[in-house]
PDB file of C-alpha atoms in Angstrom:
ATOM      1  CA  MET L   1     -25.202  14.085  18.795  1.00  0.00           C
ATOM      2  CA  THR L   2     -26.718  12.043  15.969  1.00  0.00           C
ATOM      3  CA  LEU L   3     -24.850   9.734  13.599  1.00  0.00           C
ATOM      4  CA  VAL L   4     -25.365  12.205  10.744  1.00  0.00           C
ATOM      5  CA  GLU L   5     -23.797  15.016  12.755  1.00  0.00           C
ATOM      6  CA  ILE L   6     -20.874  12.772  13.642  1.00  0.00           C
ATOM      7  CA  PHE L   7     -20.317  11.956   9.977  1.00  0.00           C
ATOM      8  CA  GLN L   8     -20.298  15.686   9.215  1.00  0.00           C
ATOM      9  CA  GLN L   9     -17.587  16.250  11.813  1.00  0.00           C
ATOM     10  CA  LEU L  10     -15.552  13.318  10.528  1.00  0.00           C
ATOM     11  CA  LEU L  11     -15.656  14.379   6.876  1.00  0.00           C
ATOM     12  CA  PRO L  12     -12.221  16.118   6.880  1.00  0.00           C
ATOM     13  CA  GLY L  13     -10.680  13.007   8.418  1.00  0.00           C
ATOM     14  CA  MET L  14     -12.364  10.784   5.844  1.00  0.00           C
ATOM     15  CA  GLY L  15     -10.835  12.874   3.083  1.00  0.00           C
ATOM     16  CA  ARG L  16      -7.384  12.477   4.651  1.00  0.00           C
ATOM     17  CA  SER L  17      -7.843   8.699   4.987  1.00  0.00           C
ATOM     18  CA  ILE L  18      -8.812   8.442   1.321  1.00  0.00           C
ATOM     19  CA  GLY L  19      -5.804  10.608   0.445  1.00  0.00           C
ATOM     20  CA  ILE L  20      -3.446   8.304   2.351  1.00  0.00           C
ATOM     21  CA  PHE L  21      -4.951   5.311   0.550  1.00  0.00           C
ATOM     22  CA  PHE L  22      -4.509   6.659  -2.976  1.00  0.00           C
ATOM     23  CA  CYS L  23      -1.089   8.243  -2.371  1.00  0.00           C
ATOM     24  CA  THR L  24       0.203   4.994  -0.897  1.00  0.00           C
ATOM     25  CA  LEU L  25      -0.923   3.049  -3.966  1.00  0.00           C
ATOM     26  CA  VAL L  26       0.611   5.601  -6.355  1.00  0.00           C
ATOM     27  CA  LEU L  27       3.939   5.418  -4.501  1.00  0.00           C
ATOM     28  CA  SER L  28       4.129   1.762  -3.452  1.00  0.00           C
ATOM     29  CA  LEU L  29       3.033  -0.018  -6.653  1.00  0.00           C
ATOM     30  CA  PRO L  30       5.910   1.242  -8.851  1.00  0.00           C
ATOM     31  CA  LEU L  31       8.347   1.153  -5.912  1.00  0.00           C
ATOM     32  CA  GLY L  32       7.375  -2.470  -5.295  1.00  0.00           C
ATOM     33  CA  LEU L  33       8.264  -3.330  -8.897  1.00  0.00           C
ATOM     34  CA  LEU L  34      11.712  -1.762  -8.470  1.00  0.00           C
ATOM     35  CA  VAL L  35      12.224  -3.670  -5.219  1.00  0.00           C
ATOM     36  CA  ALA L  36      11.180  -6.886  -6.980  1.00  0.00           C
ATOM     37  CA  PHE L  37      13.846  -6.261  -9.653  1.00  0.00           C
ATOM     38  CA  GLY L  38      16.417  -5.752  -6.897  1.00  0.00           C
ATOM     39  CA  ARG L  39      15.266  -8.928  -5.148  1.00  0.00           C
ATOM     40  CA  MET L  40      15.728 -10.896  -8.396  1.00  0.00           C
ATOM     41  CA  SER L  41      19.065  -9.283  -9.287  1.00  0.00           C
ATOM     42  CA  ARG L  42      21.862 -11.501 -10.555  1.00  0.00           C
ATOM     43  CA  PHE L  43      24.231  -9.687  -8.213  1.00  0.00           C
ATOM     44  CA  ARG L  44      24.266 -11.461  -4.859  1.00  0.00           C
ATOM     45  CA  VAL L  45      24.975  -8.333  -2.794  1.00  0.00           C
ATOM     46  CA  VAL L  46      22.089  -6.379  -4.350  1.00  0.00           C
ATOM     47  CA  GLN L  47      19.788  -9.359  -3.938  1.00  0.00           C
ATOM     48  CA  LEU L  48      20.688  -9.699  -0.243  1.00  0.00           C
ATOM     49  CA  ILE L  49      20.140  -5.970   0.415  1.00  0.00           C
ATOM     50  CA  PHE L  50      16.636  -6.038  -1.038  1.00  0.00           C
ATOM     51  CA  LYS L  51      15.897  -9.369   0.603  1.00  0.00           C
ATOM     52  CA  ALA L  52      16.826  -7.843   3.985  1.00  0.00           C
ATOM     53  CA  TYR L  53      14.673  -4.776   3.261  1.00  0.00           C
ATOM     54  CA  ILE L  54      11.653  -6.935   2.458  1.00  0.00           C
ATOM     55  CA  SER L  55      12.251  -9.076   5.527  1.00  0.00           C
ATOM     56  CA  ILE L  56      12.418  -6.040   7.841  1.00  0.00           C
ATOM     57  CA  MET L  57       9.360  -4.339   6.343  1.00  0.00           C
ATOM     58  CA  ARG L  58       7.252  -7.499   6.505  1.00  0.00           C
ATOM     59  CA  GLY L  59       8.627  -8.647   9.850  1.00  0.00           C
ATOM     60  CA  THR L  60       7.990  -5.496  11.897  1.00  0.00           C
ATOM     61  CA  PRO L  61       4.661  -3.746  12.638  1.00  0.00           C
ATOM     62  CA  LEU L  62       3.607  -0.875  10.405  1.00  0.00           C
ATOM     63  CA  MET L  63       2.826   1.168  13.533  1.00  0.00           C
ATOM     64  CA  LEU L  64       6.442   0.794  14.674  1.00  0.00           C
ATOM     65  CA  GLN L  65       7.691   1.821  11.235  1.00  0.00           C
ATOM     66  CA  LEU L  66       5.468   4.913  11.392  1.00  0.00           C
ATOM     67  CA  MET L  67       7.031   5.929  14.701  1.00  0.00           C
ATOM     68  CA  VAL L  68      10.569   5.324  13.442  1.00  0.00           C
ATOM     69  CA  VAL L  69       9.984   7.411  10.299  1.00  0.00           C
ATOM     70  CA  TYR L  70       8.332  10.209  12.299  1.00  0.00           C
ATOM     71  CA  PHE L  71      10.552  10.368  15.399  1.00  0.00           C
ATOM     72  CA  GLY L  72      13.756   9.038  13.791  1.00  0.00           C
ATOM     73  CA  PRO L  73      14.974  12.339  12.292  1.00  0.00           C
ATOM     74  CA  TYR L  74      14.831  13.981  15.729  1.00  0.00           C
ATOM     75  CA  PHE L  75      16.341  11.191  17.840  1.00  0.00           C
ATOM     76  CA  ILE L  76      19.000  10.198  15.292  1.00  0.00           C
ATOM     77  CA  PHE L  77      19.934  13.499  13.626  1.00  0.00           C
ATOM     78  CA  GLY L  78      18.466  16.084  16.004  1.00  0.00           C
ATOM     79  CA  ILE L  79      16.241  17.512  13.255  1.00  0.00           C
ATOM     80  CA  ARG L  80      13.245  19.436  14.569  1.00  0.00           C
ATOM     81  CA  ILE L  81       9.917  17.753  13.796  1.00  0.00           C
ATOM     82  CA  THR L  82       7.123  19.964  12.471  1.00  0.00           C
ATOM     83  CA  ASP L  83       3.390  19.276  12.298  1.00  0.00           C
ATOM     84  CA  SER L  84       3.515  19.342   8.498  1.00  0.00           C
ATOM     85  CA  TYR L  85       5.951  16.431   8.578  1.00  0.00           C
ATOM     86  CA  ARG L  86       3.259  14.119   9.976  1.00  0.00           C
ATOM     87  CA  LEU L  87       1.685  13.601   6.562  1.00  0.00           C
ATOM     88  CA  TYR L  88       5.063  12.994   4.903  1.00  0.00           C
ATOM     89  CA  ALA L  89       5.962  10.476   7.621  1.00  0.00           C
ATOM     90  CA  VAL L  90       2.675   8.637   7.082  1.00  0.00           C
ATOM     91  CA  LEU L  91       3.163   8.465   3.307  1.00  0.00           C
ATOM     92  CA  ILE L  92       6.820   7.404   3.563  1.00  0.00           C
ATOM     93  CA  ALA L  93       6.086   4.664   6.114  1.00  0.00           C
ATOM     94  CA  PHE L  94       3.070   3.333   4.230  1.00  0.00           C
ATOM     95  CA  ALA L  95       4.844   3.440   0.858  1.00  0.00           C
ATOM     96  CA  ILE L  96       7.979   1.573   1.957  1.00  0.00           C
ATOM     97  CA  ASN L  97       5.913  -0.958   3.921  1.00  0.00           C
ATOM     98  CA  TYR L  98       3.479  -1.805   1.137  1.00  0.00           C
ATOM     99  CA  ALA L  99       6.216  -1.740  -1.495  1.00  0.00           C
ATOM    100  CA  ALA L 100       7.776  -4.741   0.268  1.00  0.00           C
ATOM    101  CA  TYR L 101       4.530  -6.711   0.087  1.00  0.00           C
ATOM    102  CA  PHE L 102       3.881  -5.724  -3.528  1.00  0.00           C
ATOM    103  CA  ALA L 103       7.479  -6.646  -4.409  1.00  0.00           C
ATOM    104  CA  GLU L 104       6.964 -10.234  -3.294  1.00  0.00           C
ATOM    105  CA  ILE L 105       3.671 -10.392  -5.193  1.00  0.00           C
ATOM    106  CA  TYR L 106       5.385  -9.072  -8.341  1.00  0.00           C
ATOM    107  CA  ARG L 107       8.282 -11.507  -7.888  1.00  0.00           C
ATOM    108  CA  GLY L 108       5.936 -14.470  -7.569  1.00  0.00           C
ATOM    109  CA  GLY L 109       4.088 -13.421 -10.710  1.00  0.00           C
ATOM    110  CA  ILE L 110       7.241 -12.804 -12.752  1.00  0.00           C
ATOM    111  CA  GLU L 111       8.921 -16.042 -11.722  1.00  0.00           C
ATOM    112  CA  SER L 112       5.771 -18.007 -12.573  1.00  0.00           C
ATOM    113  CA  MET L 113       6.011 -17.012 -16.231  1.00  0.00           C
ATOM    114  CA  PRO L 114       7.162 -19.837 -18.544  1.00  0.00           C
ATOM    115  CA  LEU L 115      10.688 -19.480 -19.946  1.00  0.00           C
ATOM    116  CA  GLY L 116       9.257 -20.025 -23.417  1.00  0.00           C
ATOM    117  CA  GLN L 117       7.684 -16.548 -23.295  1.00  0.00           C
ATOM    118  CA  TYR L 118      11.122 -14.946 -23.109  1.00  0.00           C
ATOM    119  CA  GLU L 119      12.571 -17.217 -25.780  1.00  0.00           C
ATOM    120  CA  ALA L 120       9.703 -16.500 -28.181  1.00  0.00           C
ATOM    121  CA  ALA L 121      10.098 -12.749 -27.648  1.00  0.00           C
ATOM    122  CA  GLN L 122      13.836 -13.010 -28.307  1.00  0.00           C
ATOM    123  CA  LEU L 123      13.185 -14.836 -31.579  1.00  0.00           C
ATOM    124  CA  LEU L 124      10.786 -12.049 -32.603  1.00  0.00           C
ATOM    125  CA  GLY L 125      13.532  -9.482 -32.049  1.00  0.00           C
ATOM    126  CA  TYR L 126      12.262  -7.894 -28.828  1.00  0.00           C
ATOM    127  CA  THR L 127      14.754  -6.355 -26.441  1.00  0.00           C
ATOM    128  CA  LYS L 128      14.691  -7.387 -22.773  1.00  0.00           C
ATOM    129  CA  MET L 129      12.899  -4.145 -21.866  1.00  0.00           C
ATOM    130  CA  GLN L 130      10.302  -4.584 -24.615  1.00  0.00           C
ATOM    131  CA  THR L 131       9.807  -8.224 -23.664  1.00  0.00           C
ATOM    132  CA  PHE L 132       9.089  -7.368 -20.055  1.00  0.00           C
ATOM    133  CA  PHE L 133       6.791  -4.373 -20.517  1.00  0.00           C
ATOM    134  CA  ARG L 134       4.933  -5.556 -23.629  1.00  0.00           C
ATOM    135  CA  ILE L 135       4.653  -9.291 -23.059  1.00  0.00           C
ATOM    136  CA  ILE L 136       5.509 -10.337 -19.499  1.00  0.00           C
ATOM    137  CA  LEU L 137       4.116  -7.511 -17.348  1.00  0.00           C
ATOM    138  CA  PRO L 138       0.556  -7.543 -18.812  1.00  0.00           C
ATOM    139  CA  GLN L 139       0.334 -11.285 -18.097  1.00  0.00           C
ATOM    140  CA  VAL L 140       1.852 -10.852 -14.635  1.00  0.00           C
ATOM    141  CA  ILE L 141      -0.760  -8.221 -13.757  1.00  0.00           C
ATOM    142  CA  LYS L 142      -3.546 -10.659 -14.624  1.00  0.00           C
ATOM    143  CA  ARG L 143      -1.990 -13.331 -12.421  1.00  0.00           C
ATOM    144  CA  ILE L 144      -1.245 -11.172  -9.391  1.00  0.00           C
ATOM    145  CA  LEU L 145      -4.429  -9.088  -9.328  1.00  0.00           C
ATOM    146  CA  PRO L 146      -6.217 -11.248  -6.693  1.00  0.00           C
ATOM    147  CA  SER L 147      -3.209 -10.953  -4.352  1.00  0.00           C
ATOM    148  CA  VAL L 148      -2.936  -7.230  -4.989  1.00  0.00           C
ATOM    149  CA  THR L 149      -6.648  -6.894  -4.206  1.00  0.00           C
ATOM    150  CA  ASN L 150      -6.098  -8.448  -0.779  1.00  0.00           C
ATOM    151  CA  GLU L 151      -3.315  -5.974   0.001  1.00  0.00           C
ATOM    152  CA  VAL L 152      -5.371  -3.025  -1.231  1.00  0.00           C
ATOM    153  CA  ILE L 153      -8.259  -4.009   1.043  1.00  0.00           C
ATOM    154  CA  THR L 154      -5.840  -4.326   3.961  1.00  0.00           C
ATOM    155  CA  LEU L 155      -4.496  -0.863   3.152  1.00  0.00           C
ATOM    156  CA  VAL L 156      -7.958   0.654   3.601  1.00  0.00           C
ATOM    157  CA  LYS L 157      -8.005  -0.567   7.204  1.00  0.00           C
ATOM    158  CA  ASP L 158      -4.340   0.194   7.858  1.00  0.00           C
ATOM    159  CA  THR L 159      -4.880   3.909   7.209  1.00  0.00           C
ATOM    160  CA  SER L 160      -6.274   3.984  10.757  1.00  0.00           C
ATOM    161  CA  LEU L 161      -2.750   3.310  12.098  1.00  0.00           C
ATOM    162  CA  SER L 162      -1.893   6.933  11.365  1.00  0.00           C
ATOM    163  CA  PHE L 163      -3.314   7.711  14.807  1.00  0.00           C
ATOM    164  CA  ALA L 164       0.020   6.403  16.193  1.00  0.00           C
ATOM    165  CA  ILE L 165       1.680   9.718  15.286  1.00  0.00           C
ATOM    166  CA  ALA L 166      -1.472  11.794  15.864  1.00  0.00           C
ATOM    167  CA  TYR L 167      -2.145  12.499  12.192  1.00  0.00           C
ATOM    168  CA  LEU L 168      -5.755  13.687  11.999  1.00  0.00           C
ATOM    169  CA  GLU L 169      -7.197  11.097   9.663  1.00  0.00           C
ATOM    170  CA  MET L 170     -10.668   9.686  10.188  1.00  0.00           C
ATOM    171  CA  PHE L 171      -9.973   7.177  12.973  1.00  0.00           C
ATOM    172  CA  THR L 172      -7.909   9.670  14.985  1.00  0.00           C
ATOM    173  CA  MET L 173     -10.782  12.148  14.817  1.00  0.00           C
ATOM    174  CA  ALA L 174     -13.347   9.448  15.689  1.00  0.00           C
ATOM    175  CA  LYS L 175     -11.258   8.409  18.698  1.00  0.00           C
ATOM    176  CA  ALA L 176     -11.025  11.999  19.958  1.00  0.00           C
ATOM    177  CA  LEU L 177     -14.734  12.611  19.347  1.00  0.00           C
ATOM    178  CA  ALA L 178     -15.711   9.423  21.180  1.00  0.00           C
ATOM    179  CA  ALA L 179     -13.658  10.500  24.196  1.00  0.00           C
ATOM    180  CA  ALA L 180     -15.117  14.023  24.158  1.00  0.00           C
ATOM    181  CA  GLN L 181     -18.719  12.883  23.723  1.00  0.00           C
ATOM    182  CA  ARG L 182     -18.349   9.781  25.900  1.00  0.00           C
ATOM    183  CA  SER L 183     -20.179   7.885  23.197  1.00  0.00           C
ATOM    184  CA  VAL L 184     -19.576   4.833  21.061  1.00  0.00           C
ATOM    185  CA  LEU L 185     -21.332   6.412  18.053  1.00  0.00           C
ATOM    186  CA  PRO L 186     -18.113   7.863  16.556  1.00  0.00           C
ATOM    187  CA  TYR L 187     -16.661   4.344  16.480  1.00  0.00           C
ATOM    188  CA  ILE L 188     -19.808   3.061  14.786  1.00  0.00           C
ATOM    189  CA  ALA L 189     -19.470   5.849  12.218  1.00  0.00           C
ATOM    190  CA  ALA L 190     -15.824   4.855  11.675  1.00  0.00           C
ATOM    191  CA  ALA L 191     -16.822   1.213  11.176  1.00  0.00           C
ATOM    192  CA  ILE L 192     -19.455   2.214   8.615  1.00  0.00           C
ATOM    193  CA  PHE L 193     -16.921   4.348   6.743  1.00  0.00           C
ATOM    194  CA  TYR L 194     -14.295   1.579   6.573  1.00  0.00           C
ATOM    195  CA  TYR L 195     -16.871  -1.017   5.551  1.00  0.00           C
ATOM    196  CA  ILE L 196     -18.303   1.110   2.721  1.00  0.00           C
ATOM    197  CA  PHE L 197     -14.819   2.143   1.576  1.00  0.00           C
ATOM    198  CA  ASN L 198     -13.674  -1.475   1.531  1.00  0.00           C
ATOM    199  CA  LEU L 199     -16.861  -2.564  -0.223  1.00  0.00           C
ATOM    200  CA  LEU L 200     -16.292  -0.009  -3.002  1.00  0.00           C
ATOM    201  CA  VAL L 201     -12.662  -1.075  -3.386  1.00  0.00           C
ATOM    202  CA  ALA L 202     -13.640  -4.763  -3.505  1.00  0.00           C
ATOM    203  CA  VAL L 203     -16.323  -4.112  -6.161  1.00  0.00           C
ATOM    204  CA  ILE L 204     -13.934  -2.061  -8.310  1.00  0.00           C
ATOM    205  CA  MET L 205     -11.174  -4.668  -8.070  1.00  0.00           C
ATOM    206  CA  GLU L 206     -13.617  -7.472  -8.875  1.00  0.00           C
ATOM    207  CA  LYS L 207     -14.780  -5.644 -12.005  1.00  0.00           C
ATOM    208  CA  LEU L 208     -11.157  -5.085 -12.983  1.00  0.00           C
ATOM    209  CA  GLU L 209     -10.403  -8.785 -12.544  1.00  0.00           C
ATOM    210  CA  LYS L 210     -13.381  -9.727 -14.734  1.00  0.00           C
ATOM    211  CA  LYS L 211     -12.366  -7.183 -17.357  1.00  0.00           C
ATOM    212  CA  LEU L 212      -8.857  -8.615 -17.522  1.00  0.00           C
ATOM    213  CA  ALA L 213     -10.318 -12.163 -17.420  1.00  0.00           C
ATOM    214  CA  TYR L 214      -7.289 -13.333 -15.448  1.00  0.00           C
ATOM    215  CA  TYR L 215      -8.838 -16.742 -14.853  1.00  0.00           C
ATOM    216  CA  ARG L 216      -9.159 -17.643 -18.524  1.00  0.00           C
TER     217      ARG L 216
END
């Protein structure tokens, strides 16, 4: 089997990997902002809850979290697991994991903003909500974009961890094909896919950084 034929067989899995990537970003980026607000809450109990959540998500392997989300409903509540739940388990695990990382990135960016920004906005008559979304958040995005880029690139590679619960994304299919064909070519095809995908993401993020001119 040639490399081209292998790519043809892996196409459905590539589509699923790309789907996991984009769905995770759509879910985890706003969720991370909410977690960051909880982490910075003035209420000590709320702050400790979100701090513990971030600590657990960052301190345990994503593969383990995938297994807990997928097998947990059955072992804890006795709920029957269906094949269709695999995708939901992948998205839930990836979203809550990456939200924790994005939350700390958001928090670092927000806390780095000078206090004078808030005071100036207050003098101009802005509400707290208007101050954050119109003045603070746009500047925070410029500051945190390099860190977000690193996490996004890591996410591309982490999609391969879906094989832990046998979700048929690209790496799972490549692994099965390599075993069936007794060939290393499917792994080479997988490496090419991840490299090109990461290269495209890196180029897009770099152009976005230049457009925002975060370094000026």
